[in-house]
Every structure is written in C-alpha cells, then in structure tokens.
Amino acid sequence: MKKLKHILIIIATLFSIIKGGEYADSFLRTGVSARAIALGNSLGALDKTETAFLSNPAGLAYQNQIRLGLMYTSQFGLADHNYLGLSFPVWEQPQTSMTISWIRFQVDDLIYRPDILSEVPDQQTRRDSVISLSNSPLKTFQDREEAIYISLAQLLKKKIFLGWKYAAFDLRIPIGLNLKILRKQLADNKGAGLGMDLGTGVKISGRRLFGIYNVGDIHLGLNLRDFFGTTVYWNTKKQDKIPAST
C-alpha cells in the first residue's frame, strides 16, 4: 500500500509538470497585429510583414526595406500587451532580412489571498483572521511574461520549366529561423528559456502554372515552433517544457 502511494505521488508530480508547460508560451499565441488577432494568428502562409516571426518566420524573407512595428493594447482591461519590432534587409542576393522583436504581456495588482482554511484550523481564530484581513489592504504581486526574437530569413528563387506546353513560372521558397528568449516572473518566482522556430513556404503564380488569367498566387506555409523543444527554468527548481508544435 505504501509503494502504491509513492507511485501515485510520482505520477501526479509528472502530470503537473507536463500540464505546467502546456501554457508556458500561451502569451505568444495571441498575435501582435490587428490582422493576426482577428484571424486567430492563423497566417502561416500569408503574413509577409514584420510581424510574421510569430506565425511563420519565413514570411520575413519578403522584407526588402526597413520597417518598424509597434503595438500597445489592453487585454480585457486586465493585462497590458506590448510589442516592438524592427525589420531590415541584410543582403540583396539572395534576398535576406533580419528582424528583432520584443513582446511583453503583463498583469499588475494581483492579490495575495492567504489560504486561511488550511493555515488557521480553529474556527474562532479563523473568523478573527477574516475580519482582520477585510480591514487591511491585501498584498499584491505582478505577472510579467516577455519574449525577445532574433529572426533571419532568406528568399530563394528558381525559374521552373515544365515543358513546351506550359509557361515558365517563378518558384519562391522563403526560409526563416527564430531564436527566442523567454523571460517570466510571477511574484518572486523567475524563469527563463531559450527556443528556436523554423519556417518555410512556397509561392507560385497560379496564372502561370494553370494558364488561367483569373487565378491568383498560390501560397503554402509550414512553421515548426520550438522544434528542439523549449524548457523554461525557474528559480524554484521547477521546469516548464514546451513541446514542438506546428
């Protein structure tokens, strides 16, 4: 019976660790532009702006001029969500760009609520503790989550010939890489992690490929987030493991 109890404790601990990492990067899934937020950040094949590092870093390869991105918003009046990014070309041939981005998600004035039920077993003392707490201001703490992205993207071009029956068309293959630094703080607990994202895609002229005048461009995209897995290490010796995802 004692061994079974120990096994159940171990299983519960492992499960809590796995679940803890499930939401470790949730603040990055919202998006940092009105378009991304409206579309649920589902822009893996379409975003070619300076904000593409979140949905698919390959989209940054289309940047051929200096661009600055800014965002400040209040999420439901509870949390501040800020973004600052700078994208600039590095080489012309092959077309290569670099982007540096910063995101912060912050909630202030969270209230410490002591667990009186377990800390004060005596009913009379518990009542006095509740009255005392209601007449005095409760302590507050802050939740802050930050991410710094350093992104490099390159656009590869190749002319494709499928034979004399078809017109030649250009095949564009963007490739992008994110190096991201995660920093988190909840009250006095601090955590940090390092991760990488890899993205690619394909852009083809549908008009050229099918010979139909009204067909536009065909875009395909693939983004692999945290493709090595990302671990956030806390000063409490706890770890949040973020698995790879697409």
PDB file of C-alpha atoms in Angstrom, residues 104-232:
ATOM      1  CA  ARG A 104       5.620  41.812 -23.160  1.00  0.00           C
ATOM      2  CA  PHE A 105       2.425  40.581 -21.513  1.00  0.00           C
ATOM      3  CA  GLN A 106       1.893  41.962 -18.008  1.00  0.00           C
ATOM      4  CA  VAL A 107      -0.798  41.789 -15.325  1.00  0.00           C
ATOM      5  CA  ASP A 108      -0.463  44.108 -12.336  1.00  0.00           C
ATOM      6  CA  ASP A 109      -2.045  44.219  -8.888  1.00  0.00           C
ATOM      7  CA  LEU A 110      -2.825  40.541  -8.481  1.00  0.00           C
ATOM      8  CA  ILE A 111      -3.913  39.970  -4.888  1.00  0.00           C
ATOM      9  CA  TYR A 112      -2.366  37.532  -2.454  1.00  0.00           C
ATOM     10  CA  ARG A 113      -5.222  35.614  -0.856  1.00  0.00           C
ATOM     11  CA  PRO A 114      -3.982  33.512   2.060  1.00  0.00           C
ATOM     12  CA  ASP A 115      -5.401  30.014   2.483  1.00  0.00           C
ATOM     13  CA  ILE A 116      -6.970  30.631   5.872  1.00  0.00           C
ATOM     14  CA  LEU A 117      -8.894  27.358   5.832  1.00  0.00           C
ATOM     15  CA  SER A 118      -5.724  25.271   5.979  1.00  0.00           C
ATOM     16  CA  GLU A 119      -3.482  27.742   7.815  1.00  0.00           C
ATOM     17  CA  VAL A 120      -5.927  28.510  10.664  1.00  0.00           C
ATOM     18  CA  PRO A 121      -7.757  25.336  11.754  1.00  0.00           C
ATOM     19  CA  ASP A 122      -9.547  26.914  14.757  1.00  0.00           C
ATOM     20  CA  GLN A 123     -12.950  28.326  13.719  1.00  0.00           C
ATOM     21  CA  GLN A 124     -12.927  31.285  16.140  1.00  0.00           C
ATOM     22  CA  THR A 125      -9.380  32.306  15.169  1.00  0.00           C
ATOM     23  CA  ARG A 126     -10.268  31.891  11.519  1.00  0.00           C
ATOM     24  CA  ARG A 127     -13.204  34.290  11.877  1.00  0.00           C
ATOM     25  CA  ASP A 128     -10.979  36.866  13.564  1.00  0.00           C
ATOM     26  CA  SER A 129      -8.394  36.452  10.771  1.00  0.00           C
ATOM     27  CA  VAL A 130     -11.019  37.104   8.089  1.00  0.00           C
ATOM     28  CA  ILE A 131     -12.205  40.246   9.880  1.00  0.00           C
ATOM     29  CA  SER A 132      -8.636  41.455  10.275  1.00  0.00           C
ATOM     30  CA  LEU A 133      -7.838  40.875   6.593  1.00  0.00           C
ATOM     31  CA  SER A 134     -11.021  42.632   5.443  1.00  0.00           C
ATOM     32  CA  ASN A 135      -9.991  45.757   7.339  1.00  0.00           C
ATOM     33  CA  SER A 136      -6.460  45.901   5.949  1.00  0.00           C
ATOM     34  CA  PRO A 137      -5.174  46.123   2.355  1.00  0.00           C
ATOM     35  CA  LEU A 138      -4.015  42.818   0.882  1.00  0.00           C
ATOM     36  CA  LYS A 139      -0.582  42.483  -0.653  1.00  0.00           C
ATOM     37  CA  THR A 140      -0.346  42.423  -4.434  1.00  0.00           C
ATOM     38  CA  PHE A 141       2.064  40.913  -6.938  1.00  0.00           C
ATOM     39  CA  GLN A 142       2.761  41.046 -10.664  1.00  0.00           C
ATOM     40  CA  ASP A 143       2.771  38.551 -13.521  1.00  0.00           C
ATOM     41  CA  ARG A 144       5.123  39.510 -16.374  1.00  0.00           C
ATOM     42  CA  GLU A 145       5.987  37.474 -19.470  1.00  0.00           C
ATOM     43  CA  GLU A 146       8.463  38.650 -22.093  1.00  0.00           C
ATOM     44  CA  ALA A 147       9.952  37.296 -25.306  1.00  0.00           C
ATOM     45  CA  ILE A 148      12.817  38.591 -27.436  1.00  0.00           C
ATOM     46  CA  TYR A 149      13.020  37.282 -31.011  1.00  0.00           C
ATOM     47  CA  ILE A 150      16.031  37.465 -33.316  1.00  0.00           C
ATOM     48  CA  SER A 151      14.931  36.307 -36.763  1.00  0.00           C
ATOM     49  CA  LEU A 152      16.805  35.658 -40.001  1.00  0.00           C
ATOM     50  CA  ALA A 153      15.003  34.892 -43.265  1.00  0.00           C
ATOM     51  CA  GLN A 154      16.060  34.294 -46.859  1.00  0.00           C
ATOM     52  CA  LEU A 155      14.093  34.147 -50.120  1.00  0.00           C
ATOM     53  CA  LEU A 156      15.202  31.561 -52.676  1.00  0.00           C
ATOM     54  CA  LYS A 157      14.009  31.929 -56.279  1.00  0.00           C
ATOM     55  CA  LYS A 158      14.059  29.434 -59.116  1.00  0.00           C
ATOM     56  CA  LYS A 159      12.530  29.502 -62.597  1.00  0.00           C
ATOM     57  CA  ILE A 160      10.647  26.292 -63.429  1.00  0.00           C
ATOM     58  CA  PHE A 161      10.070  24.869 -66.929  1.00  0.00           C
ATOM     59  CA  LEU A 162       7.508  22.048 -67.211  1.00  0.00           C
ATOM     60  CA  GLY A 163       7.807  21.635 -70.953  1.00  0.00           C
ATOM     61  CA  TRP A 164       6.773  23.424 -74.107  1.00  0.00           C
ATOM     62  CA  LYS A 165       3.035  23.155 -73.275  1.00  0.00           C
ATOM     63  CA  TYR A 166       3.411  25.263 -70.131  1.00  0.00           C
ATOM     64  CA  ALA A 167       4.648  28.763 -69.499  1.00  0.00           C
ATOM     65  CA  ALA A 168       7.732  29.135 -67.306  1.00  0.00           C
ATOM     66  CA  PHE A 169       6.986  30.355 -63.806  1.00  0.00           C
ATOM     67  CA  ASP A 170       8.961  31.527 -60.787  1.00  0.00           C
ATOM     68  CA  LEU A 171       9.053  29.384 -57.684  1.00  0.00           C
ATOM     69  CA  ARG A 172       9.732  31.321 -54.490  1.00  0.00           C
ATOM     70  CA  ILE A 173      10.794  29.416 -51.371  1.00  0.00           C
ATOM     71  CA  PRO A 174      11.228  31.530 -48.213  1.00  0.00           C
ATOM     72  CA  ILE A 175      13.104  30.076 -45.243  1.00  0.00           C
ATOM     73  CA  GLY A 176      13.093  31.656 -41.772  1.00  0.00           C
ATOM     74  CA  LEU A 177      14.628  30.950 -38.385  1.00  0.00           C
ATOM     75  CA  ASN A 178      13.730  32.392 -34.970  1.00  0.00           C
ATOM     76  CA  LEU A 179      15.962  32.439 -31.931  1.00  0.00           C
ATOM     77  CA  LYS A 180      13.767  33.401 -28.983  1.00  0.00           C
ATOM     78  CA  ILE A 181      14.495  34.196 -25.369  1.00  0.00           C
ATOM     79  CA  LEU A 182      11.647  33.772 -22.885  1.00  0.00           C
ATOM     80  CA  ARG A 183      11.592  35.561 -19.536  1.00  0.00           C
ATOM     81  CA  LYS A 184       8.834  35.126 -16.961  1.00  0.00           C
ATOM     82  CA  GLN A 185       8.167  36.446 -13.486  1.00  0.00           C
ATOM     83  CA  LEU A 186       5.325  35.577 -11.133  1.00  0.00           C
ATOM     84  CA  ALA A 187       5.697  37.388  -7.806  1.00  0.00           C
ATOM     85  CA  ASP A 188       9.209  36.475  -6.615  1.00  0.00           C
ATOM     86  CA  ASN A 189       9.490  33.461  -8.929  1.00  0.00           C
ATOM     87  CA  LYS A 190      11.545  33.982 -12.083  1.00  0.00           C
ATOM     88  CA  GLY A 191      12.020  31.772 -15.126  1.00  0.00           C
ATOM     89  CA  ALA A 192      13.947  31.901 -18.407  1.00  0.00           C
ATOM     90  CA  GLY A 193      14.209  29.741 -21.502  1.00  0.00           C
ATOM     91  CA  LEU A 194      15.751  29.608 -24.961  1.00  0.00           C
ATOM     92  CA  GLY A 195      13.971  28.223 -28.039  1.00  0.00           C
ATOM     93  CA  MET A 196      14.048  28.092 -31.835  1.00  0.00           C
ATOM     94  CA  ASP A 197      11.377  28.142 -34.552  1.00  0.00           C
ATOM     95  CA  LEU A 198      11.819  27.107 -38.176  1.00  0.00           C
ATOM     96  CA  GLY A 199       9.541  28.117 -41.024  1.00  0.00           C
ATOM     97  CA  THR A 200       9.355  27.695 -44.766  1.00  0.00           C
ATOM     98  CA  GLY A 201       6.845  28.080 -47.564  1.00  0.00           C
ATOM     99  CA  VAL A 202       6.171  28.134 -51.300  1.00  0.00           C
ATOM    100  CA  LYS A 203       4.746  30.863 -53.524  1.00  0.00           C
ATOM    101  CA  ILE A 204       3.705  30.091 -57.127  1.00  0.00           C
ATOM    102  CA  SER A 205       1.829  32.139 -59.688  1.00  0.00           C
ATOM    103  CA  GLY A 206      -1.433  30.279 -60.292  1.00  0.00           C
ATOM    104  CA  ARG A 207      -1.951  32.180 -63.522  1.00  0.00           C
ATOM    105  CA  ARG A 208       1.377  30.939 -64.884  1.00  0.00           C
ATOM    106  CA  LEU A 209       1.007  27.413 -63.553  1.00  0.00           C
ATOM    107  CA  PHE A 210      -2.538  26.720 -64.771  1.00  0.00           C
ATOM    108  CA  GLY A 211      -2.721  29.212 -67.625  1.00  0.00           C
ATOM    109  CA  ILE A 212      -5.910  30.735 -66.211  1.00  0.00           C
ATOM    110  CA  TYR A 213      -5.987  34.527 -66.138  1.00  0.00           C
ATOM    111  CA  ASN A 214      -8.164  34.958 -63.009  1.00  0.00           C
ATOM    112  CA  VAL A 215      -6.167  32.611 -60.760  1.00  0.00           C
ATOM    113  CA  GLY A 216      -4.003  34.435 -58.222  1.00  0.00           C
ATOM    114  CA  ASP A 217      -0.868  33.349 -56.409  1.00  0.00           C
ATOM    115  CA  ILE A 218      -0.724  30.057 -54.521  1.00  0.00           C
ATOM    116  CA  HIS A 219       0.803  30.282 -51.034  1.00  0.00           C
ATOM    117  CA  LEU A 220       1.805  27.358 -48.835  1.00  0.00           C
ATOM    118  CA  GLY A 221       3.450  27.684 -45.427  1.00  0.00           C
ATOM    119  CA  LEU A 222       4.832  25.488 -42.671  1.00  0.00           C
ATOM    120  CA  ASN A 223       6.013  26.660 -39.259  1.00  0.00           C
ATOM    121  CA  LEU A 224       7.592  24.358 -36.680  1.00  0.00           C
ATOM    122  CA  ARG A 225       7.605  26.044 -33.274  1.00  0.00           C
ATOM    123  CA  ASP A 226      10.130  25.002 -30.634  1.00  0.00           C
ATOM    124  CA  PHE A 227      11.480  22.320 -32.955  1.00  0.00           C
ATOM    125  CA  PHE A 228      14.121  21.277 -30.408  1.00  0.00           C
ATOM    126  CA  GLY A 229      11.665  21.670 -27.541  1.00  0.00           C
ATOM    127  CA  THR A 230      11.924  24.655 -25.203  1.00  0.00           C
ATOM    128  CA  THR A 231      12.416  24.449 -21.446  1.00  0.00           C
ATOM    129  CA  VAL A 232      11.721  27.337 -19.078  1.00  0.00           C
TER     130      VAL A 232
END
